[in-house]
Coordinates of C-alpha atoms and ligand atoms in Angstrom, one line a residue:
X1 CA -0.9 16.5 -18.0
X2 CA -0.1 17.4 -14.4
X3 CA -0.5 14.6 -11.8
X4 CA -0.3 15.0 -8.0
X5 CA 0.7 11.8 -6.2
X6 CA 0.3 11.8 -2.4
X7 CA 2.3 9.4 -0.2
X8 CA 4.9 9.0 -3.0
X9 CA 7.8 8.5 -0.5
X10 CA 6.2 5.3 0.7
X11 CA 6.3 1.8 -0.7
X12 CA 3.6 1.7 -3.4
X13 CA 3.5 5.4 -4.1
X14 CA 7.2 5.5 -4.9
X15 CA 6.9 2.5 -7.2
X16 CA 3.9 4.2 -8.9
X17 CA 6.0 7.4 -9.4
X18 CA 8.8 5.3 -11.1
X19 CA 6.2 3.6 -13.3
X20 CA 4.6 6.9 -14.3
X21 CA 7.8 8.9 -14.9
X22 CA 9.1 6.2 -17.1
X23 CA 5.9 5.7 -19.1
X24 CA 4.9 9.4 -19.4
X25 CA 8.3 11.3 -19.6
X26 CA 6.7 14.5 -20.9
X27 CA 4.1 14.8 -18.1
X28 CA 4.6 16.6 -14.9
X29 CA 4.4 14.8 -11.6
X30 CA 4.2 16.4 -8.2
X31 CA 4.6 14.3 -5.1
X32 CA 3.4 15.4 -1.7
X33 CA 4.3 13.5 1.3
X34 CA 4.6 14.5 5.0
X35 CA 7.5 12.0 5.5
X36 CA 6.2 10.1 8.4
X37 CA 8.2 7.2 9.8
X38 CA 7.1 5.3 6.6
X39 CA 8.2 7.9 4.1
X40 CA 11.7 8.0 2.9
X41 CA 13.1 10.8 0.7
X42 CA 16.1 8.7 -0.3
X43 CA 13.7 6.3 -2.1
X44 CA 12.9 9.1 -4.6
X45 CA 16.5 10.1 -5.3
X46 CA 16.5 8.7 -8.9
X47 CA 13.7 11.2 -9.9
X48 CA 14.4 14.1 -7.5
X49 CA 16.4 16.1 -10.0
X50 CA 14.2 15.6 -13.0
X51 CA 12.7 18.8 -14.4
X52 CA 9.2 17.4 -14.6
X53 CA 9.2 16.2 -11.0
X54 CA 8.5 18.2 -7.9
X55 CA 8.5 17.0 -4.3
X56 CA 6.8 19.0 -1.5
X57 CA 6.8 17.9 2.2
X58 CA 3.1 18.5 2.8
X59 CA 0.7 16.8 5.2
X60 CA -2.6 16.0 3.6
X61 CA -4.3 17.1 6.8
X62 CA -2.9 20.6 6.3
X63 CA -5.7 22.3 4.3
X64 CA -3.8 25.5 3.7
X65 CA -0.7 23.8 2.4
X66 CA -2.7 21.5 0.2
X67 CA -4.7 24.4 -1.3
X68 CA -1.6 26.4 -1.9
X69 CA 0.0 23.6 -3.8
X70 CA -3.1 23.0 -5.9
X71 CA -3.3 26.8 -6.6
X72 CA 0.3 26.7 -7.9
X73 CA 0.1 23.5 -9.9
X74 CA -3.6 23.3 -11.0
X75 CA -3.4 19.5 -11.3
X76 CA -5.4 17.4 -13.8
X77 CA -5.3 14.2 -11.8
X78 CA -4.8 13.4 -8.1
X79 CA -3.9 9.9 -6.9
X80 CA -4.0 9.4 -3.2
X81 CA -1.6 6.8 -1.7
X82 CA -1.0 8.8 1.5
X83 CA -2.1 6.8 4.5
X84 CA -1.2 5.3 7.8
X85 CA -0.9 1.7 6.5
X86 CA 0.1 -0.7 9.2
X87 CA -2.6 -2.8 10.9
X88 CA -0.5 -3.5 14.0
X89 CA 0.1 0.3 14.6
X90 CA -3.6 1.0 14.2
X91 CA -4.4 -1.4 17.0
X92 CA -2.0 0.5 19.3
X93 CA -3.0 4.0 18.2
X94 CA -6.1 4.4 16.1
X95 CA -6.5 8.2 16.1
X96 CA -3.8 9.1 13.6
X97 CA -5.4 6.6 11.2
X98 CA -8.7 8.4 11.4
X99 CA -7.0 11.8 11.0
X100 CA -4.8 10.9 7.9
X101 CA -6.9 8.3 6.2
X102 CA -10.3 9.9 6.6
X103 CA -9.8 13.6 7.3
X104 CA -6.8 13.8 4.9
X105 CA -8.8 12.2 2.2
X106 CA -11.7 14.7 2.6
X107 CA -9.2 17.7 2.5
X108 CA -7.7 16.4 -0.7
X109 CA -11.1 16.0 -2.3
X110 CA -12.1 19.5 -1.1
X111 CA -9.0 20.8 -2.9
X112 CA -10.0 18.8 -6.0
X113 CA -13.5 20.5 -6.1
X114 CA -12.0 24.0 -5.4
X115 CA -9.4 23.7 -8.2
X116 CA -11.6 21.8 -10.6
X117 CA -9.4 18.6 -10.8
X118 CA -10.5 16.3 -13.6
X119 CA -10.0 13.0 -11.7
X120 CA -9.5 11.9 -8.1
X121 CA -8.3 8.3 -7.6
X122 CA -8.4 6.7 -4.1
X123 CA -5.9 3.9 -3.5
X124 CA -7.8 1.6 -1.2
X125 CA -7.5 -2.0 0.1
X126 CA -9.2 -5.4 0.1
X127 CA -9.2 -5.1 3.9
X128 CA -12.4 -3.0 3.7
X129 CA -14.3 -6.3 2.9
X130 CA -13.2 -7.9 6.2
X131 CA -12.1 -11.5 5.9
X132 CA -13.2 -14.8 4.5
X133 CA -13.3 -18.2 6.3
X134 CA -10.5 -20.6 5.6
X135 CA -12.9 -23.5 4.9
X136 CA -14.7 -21.7 2.0
X137 CA -12.1 -21.5 -0.8
X138 CA -15.0 -20.9 -3.2
X139 CA -15.6 -17.4 -1.7
X140 CA -13.8 -14.2 -3.1
X141 CA -14.2 -10.5 -2.5
X142 CA -16.1 -8.8 -5.4
X143 CA -16.8 -5.1 -5.7
X144 CA -20.3 -6.0 -4.4
X145 CA -19.1 -7.6 -1.2
X146 CA -20.3 -5.6 1.8
X147 CA -17.9 -3.4 3.7
X148 CA -17.2 -5.3 7.0
X149 CA -14.0 -4.1 8.6
X150 CA -11.9 -5.7 11.4
X151 CA -9.1 -3.2 12.4
X152 CA -9.0 0.5 13.0
X153 CA -6.8 0.6 9.9
X154 CA -9.4 -1.1 7.6
X155 CA -12.2 0.9 9.2
X156 CA -10.4 4.2 8.4
X157 CA -9.8 3.1 4.8
X158 CA -13.5 2.0 4.5
X159 CA -14.6 5.4 6.0
X160 CA -12.4 7.1 3.3
X161 CA -14.0 5.0 0.5
X162 CA -17.5 5.9 1.6
X163 CA -16.5 9.5 1.7
X164 CA -15.1 9.3 -1.8
X165 CA -18.3 7.8 -3.2
X166 CA -20.3 10.4 -1.3
X167 CA -18.2 13.3 -2.9
X168 CA -19.0 11.8 -6.3
X169 CA -22.7 11.6 -5.7
X170 CA -23.1 14.8 -3.7
X171 CA -20.7 17.1 -5.5
X172 CA -20.1 15.3 -8.8
X173 CA -16.4 14.9 -8.1
X174 CA -15.0 12.5 -10.8
X175 CA -13.6 9.7 -8.7
X176 CA -12.4 6.1 -9.0
X177 CA -11.4 3.7 -6.3
X178 CA -9.1 0.7 -6.4
X179 CA -9.0 -2.0 -3.8
X180 CA -5.9 -4.1 -4.0
X181 CA -4.7 -7.2 -2.2
X182 CA -1.3 -7.4 -0.3
X183 CA 1.6 -6.0 -2.3
X184 CA 5.3 -7.0 -2.1
X185 CA 8.4 -5.8 -3.9
X186 CA 11.2 -3.1 -3.6
X187 CA 10.9 -0.3 -1.0
X188 CA 8.5 -2.2 1.2
X189 CA 8.8 -0.8 4.7
X190 CA 10.6 -3.3 7.1
X191 CA 7.6 -3.5 9.5
X192 CA 5.5 -5.6 7.0
X193 CA 5.6 -9.4 6.8
X194 CA 7.8 -10.1 3.8
X195 CA 10.6 -7.5 4.3
X196 CA 10.6 -8.1 8.1
X197 CA 11.2 -11.8 7.5
X198 CA 13.8 -11.2 4.9
X199 CA 15.7 -8.8 7.1
X200 CA 15.4 -10.9 10.3
X201 CA 16.5 -14.0 8.5
X202 CA 19.5 -12.2 7.1
X203 CA 20.5 -11.5 10.7
X204 CA 19.6 -15.0 11.9
X205 CA 17.0 -13.5 14.2
X206 CA 13.7 -15.1 15.2
X207 CA 11.0 -15.0 12.5
X208 CA 7.9 -14.0 14.5
X209 CA 4.8 -15.7 13.0
X210 CA 1.5 -14.5 14.5
X211 CA -0.5 -17.5 15.9
X212 CA -0.4 -20.6 13.8
X213 CA 0.5 -18.8 10.6
X214 CA -2.5 -20.2 8.8
X215 CA -3.8 -16.8 7.8
X216 CA -4.0 -16.4 4.0
X217 CA -3.1 -13.3 2.0
X218 CA -3.4 -12.7 -1.7
X219 CA 0.1 -11.4 -2.8
X220 CA 0.6 -9.1 -5.8
X221 CA 3.9 -7.8 -7.1
X222 CA 3.8 -4.0 -6.6
X223 CA 4.5 -3.2 -10.3
X224 CA 1.3 -5.0 -11.3
X225 CA -0.6 -2.9 -8.8
X226 CA 0.9 0.3 -10.3
X227 CA 0.0 -0.7 -13.9
X228 CA -3.6 -1.5 -12.8
X229 CA -4.0 2.0 -11.3
X230 CA -2.5 3.6 -14.5
X231 CA -5.1 1.6 -16.5
X232 CA -8.0 2.7 -14.2
X233 CA -6.9 6.3 -14.7
X234 CA -6.9 5.9 -18.5
X235 CA -10.0 3.7 -19.0
X236 CA -11.8 3.2 -15.7
X237 CA -15.4 4.4 -15.4
X238 CA -16.1 7.4 -13.2
X239 CA -17.7 6.5 -9.9
X240 CA -16.6 2.9 -10.0
X241 CA -14.6 0.6 -7.7
X242 CA -12.1 -1.8 -9.1
X243 CA -10.7 -4.8 -7.2
X244 CA -7.1 -5.7 -8.0
X245 CA -5.5 -9.1 -7.2
X246 CA -3.9 -11.9 -9.0
X247 CA -5.3 -15.1 -7.4
X248 CA -2.1 -15.8 -5.5
X249 CA -3.2 -16.9 -2.1
X250 CA -0.6 -18.1 0.4
X251 CA -0.5 -18.9 4.1
X252 CA 1.8 -16.7 6.1
X253 CA 3.7 -19.7 7.4
X254 CA 4.4 -20.8 3.8
X255 CA 5.6 -17.3 2.8
X256 CA 8.1 -17.5 5.7
X257 CA 9.3 -21.0 4.7
X258 CA 9.8 -19.8 1.1
X259 CA 11.9 -16.9 2.4
X260 CA 14.0 -19.3 4.6
X261 CA 14.6 -21.6 1.6
X262 CA 15.5 -18.8 -0.8
X263 CA 18.0 -17.4 1.8
X264 CA 19.4 -20.8 2.8
X265 CA 18.2 -20.2 6.4
X266 CA 16.8 -22.9 8.8
X267 CA 13.1 -23.1 9.5
X268 CA 14.1 -23.4 13.2
X269 CA 14.3 -19.6 13.2
X270 CA 10.5 -19.5 13.0
X271 CA 8.9 -18.6 16.3
X272 CA 5.1 -18.6 16.8
X273 CA 4.1 -15.6 18.8
X274 CA 0.9 -14.1 20.2
X275 CA -1.6 -13.5 17.5
X276 CA -2.7 -10.1 16.2
X277 CA -5.9 -8.9 17.9
X278 CA -8.9 -9.4 15.6
X279 CA -6.6 -11.0 13.0
X280 CA -8.3 -11.4 9.6
X281 CA -8.1 -15.1 8.4
X282 CA -8.2 -14.9 4.6
X283 CA -8.2 -12.2 1.9
X284 CA -8.9 -13.3 -1.7
X285 CA -9.8 -10.9 -4.5
X286 CA -12.0 -11.7 -7.5
X287 CA -10.4 -9.5 -10.2
X288 CA -13.0 -10.3 -12.9
X289 CA -14.2 -6.7 -13.3
X290 CA -10.8 -5.1 -13.9
X291 CA -9.9 -8.0 -16.3
X292 CA -13.0 -8.0 -18.3
X293 CA -13.6 -4.2 -18.4
X294 CA -10.0 -2.9 -18.7
X295 CA -8.0 -6.0 -19.8
X296 CA -5.7 -6.0 -16.7
X297 CA -3.9 -9.1 -15.8
X298 CA -0.9 -9.5 -13.4
X299 CA 2.4 -10.1 -15.2
X300 CA 4.8 -11.2 -12.4
X301 CA 4.4 -14.7 -11.0
X302 CA 4.9 -15.1 -7.3
X303 CA 7.9 -17.4 -7.8
X304 CA 9.7 -14.7 -9.8
X305 CA 8.5 -11.8 -7.8
X306 CA 9.7 -13.1 -4.5
X307 CA 13.1 -13.9 -5.9
X308 CA 13.4 -10.4 -7.4
X309 CA 12.2 -8.9 -4.0
X310 CA 14.8 -10.9 -2.0
X311 CA 17.5 -9.9 -4.5
X312 CA 16.5 -6.3 -4.1
X313 CA 16.8 -6.4 -0.3
X314 CA 20.2 -8.1 -0.7
X315 CA 21.4 -5.4 -3.2
X316 CA 19.9 -2.4 -1.3
X317 CA 21.1 -2.9 2.3
X318 CA 21.9 0.8 2.6
X319 CA 18.2 1.6 2.2
X320 CA 16.8 -0.7 4.9
X321 CA 19.9 -0.5 7.2
X322 CA 19.3 3.2 7.5
X323 CA 15.6 2.6 8.4
X324 CA 16.2 -0.2 11.0
X325 CA 18.9 1.7 12.7
X326 CA 16.7 4.5 13.8
X327 CA 13.2 4.8 15.4
X328 CA 12.4 1.4 14.0
X329 CA 14.5 -0.3 16.8
X330 CA 12.2 1.1 19.4
X331 CA 9.1 0.1 17.5
X332 CA 10.4 -3.5 17.1
X333 CA 11.2 -3.7 20.8
X334 CA 7.7 -2.5 21.8
X335 CA 5.9 -4.7 19.3
X336 CA 7.9 -8.0 19.6
X337 CA 9.7 -8.3 22.9
X338 CA 7.9 -10.6 25.3
X339 CA 5.2 -11.2 22.6
Ligands
LIG1 P1 3.4 3.2 3.3 O1 3.1 3.2 4.7 O2 4.7 2.5 2.8 O3 3.5 4.7 2.7 C1 2.6 5.7 3.1 C2 3.2 7.0 2.7 O4 2.2 8.0 3.0 C3 4.5 7.4 3.4 O5 5.4 7.9 2.5 C4 4.1 8.4 4.4 O6 5.1 9.4 4.7 C5 2.9 9.1 3.7 N1 2.0 9.7 4.6 C6 1.4 9.2 5.7 N2 0.6 10.1 6.3 C7 0.6 11.2 5.6 C8 0.0 12.5 5.6 N3 -0.8 12.8 6.7 N4 0.3 13.4 4.7 C9 1.1 13.1 3.6 N5 1.7 11.9 3.5 C10 1.5 11.0 4.5 O7 2.1 2.6 2.6 P2 2.0 1.7 1.3 O8 2.1 0.3 1.7 O9 2.8 2.3 0.2 O10 0.4 2.0 1.0 C11 0.1 3.1 0.1 C12 -1.5 3.1 0.0 O11 -1.9 1.8 -0.6 C13 -2.2 3.2 1.3 O12 -3.3 4.0 1.1 C14 -2.7 1.8 1.6 O13 -3.8 1.8 2.4 C15 -2.9 1.2 0.2 N6 -2.7 -0.2 0.1 C16 -1.5 -0.9 0.5 C17 -1.4 -2.2 0.3 C18 -0.1 -2.9 0.7 O14 0.0 -4.2 0.6 N7 0.9 -2.3 1.2 C19 -2.4 -2.9 -0.4 C20 -3.5 -2.3 -0.8 C21 -3.7 -0.9 -0.6
LIG2 O1 -4.5 -6.5 2.0 C1 -3.9 -5.3 1.8 C2 -3.2 -4.8 3.1 O2 -2.0 -5.6 3.2 C3 -2.9 -3.3 3.1 O3 -4.1 -2.6 3.0 C4 -2.1 -2.9 4.3 O4 -1.7 -1.5 4.2 C5 -0.8 -3.8 4.3 O5 -0.1 -3.5 5.5 C6 -1.2 -5.2 4.3 O6 -1.9 -5.6 5.6 P1 -1.6 -7.0 6.3 O7 -2.0 -6.9 7.7 O8 -2.1 -8.2 5.5 O9 0.1 -7.0 6.1 P2 1.2 -7.4 7.1 O10 2.5 -7.4 6.3 O11 1.2 -6.5 8.4 O12 0.9 -8.8 7.6 C7 0.7 -9.9 6.6 C8 0.3 -11.1 7.4 O13 1.4 -11.6 8.2 C9 -0.8 -10.9 8.5 O14 -1.6 -12.1 8.5 C10 -0.1 -10.7 9.8 C11 1.2 -11.6 9.6 N1 2.4 -11.2 10.3 C12 2.8 -9.9 10.1 C13 4.0 -9.4 10.7 C14 4.4 -8.0 10.5 C15 3.1 -12.1 11.1 O15 2.8 -13.3 11.2 N2 4.3 -11.6 11.7 C16 4.7 -10.3 11.5 O16 5.8 -10.0 12.2

């Protein structure tokens, strides 16, 4: 079995590669990633020299390069993680989100049709459903919830999802889509809430909470997401969408307080800053379909996962120090100074 994983030098893609290389040691895995600011080749160093692993620096918007790779490898399965993934960046510069997330997805699917790939899996997000009100804890996103996006990021992901379903209906491409809630764990890029707060707290820097911090996210340990995708690839029904989430809703402010407590840092570091434009209030996944059809359940409790994650950042300073010493400094200044 030959699998192509796109975006494998990023957070979830790299964790997925580790899971798959471990579980299917005889299968070939080819990672393509254009190594944007969010992609880091050092993340993949433990698999880089394996005989059944190949890395190619390829942009999914580059049709010729994608076709050449597919011609060489003739993959059985393609799993698309490659994306511009940060909501705040999409608010500042939407166009690259449309190019990578929508155009890149269509090019990958064109390649799948041309080279007769047996399965295309699109890694999508719960953000395509928009948000839920805080005063209706009885409401959850199901696969039937209408698409209703808030940010350029979520709109680009929704556009991609619609295109994936259209390629299935129009061209018969065998597709599946997963829509997951917020992930956390090792190799999470420092611009995102949990790693940003861990790293700032370690430096006794301000912890910038947007608005009141009452917004709710449904956090899932990254390994559980990877296992869910693996299961969908094995047993998922073609043409179907599967929501992934573990009923673990937490307010942002509570997440930041947990991180302070775990690191022994004072809550006085917390600073409420100007809110994100169009900020979604609450995400909450109903995972009934993936549980009842495929038997998936999350394995890592938040209390354990957040401890493991913090320990990982403490043990892997080299990884994130390298990142925050470069371009990231400029990003942080632009995004947070005078906010
Ligand atoms: P990430 O930003 O950490 O990684 C994205 C990777 O894609 C990087 O390695 C980057 O170099 C690569 N990439 C970007 N543009 C590319 C291009 N044009 N060609 C090739 N490679 C390109 O993102 P992540 O958090 O790992 O998210 C991965 C996927 O999962 C995304 O599709 C995202 O929408 C989805 N998702 C993320 C979460 C989450 O909580 N992080 C939750 C649900 C779904
Ligand atoms: O729900 C899945 C989505 O989760 C994925 O599709 C996205 O790719 C991923 O980035 C994530 O989006 P969020 O916007 O929820 O994640 P982020 O870590 O950027 O922010 C989480 C919450 O924390 C959100 O309500 C904004 C808030 N926040 C974030 C940052 C970076 C802060 O209060 N302060 C911050 O500095």
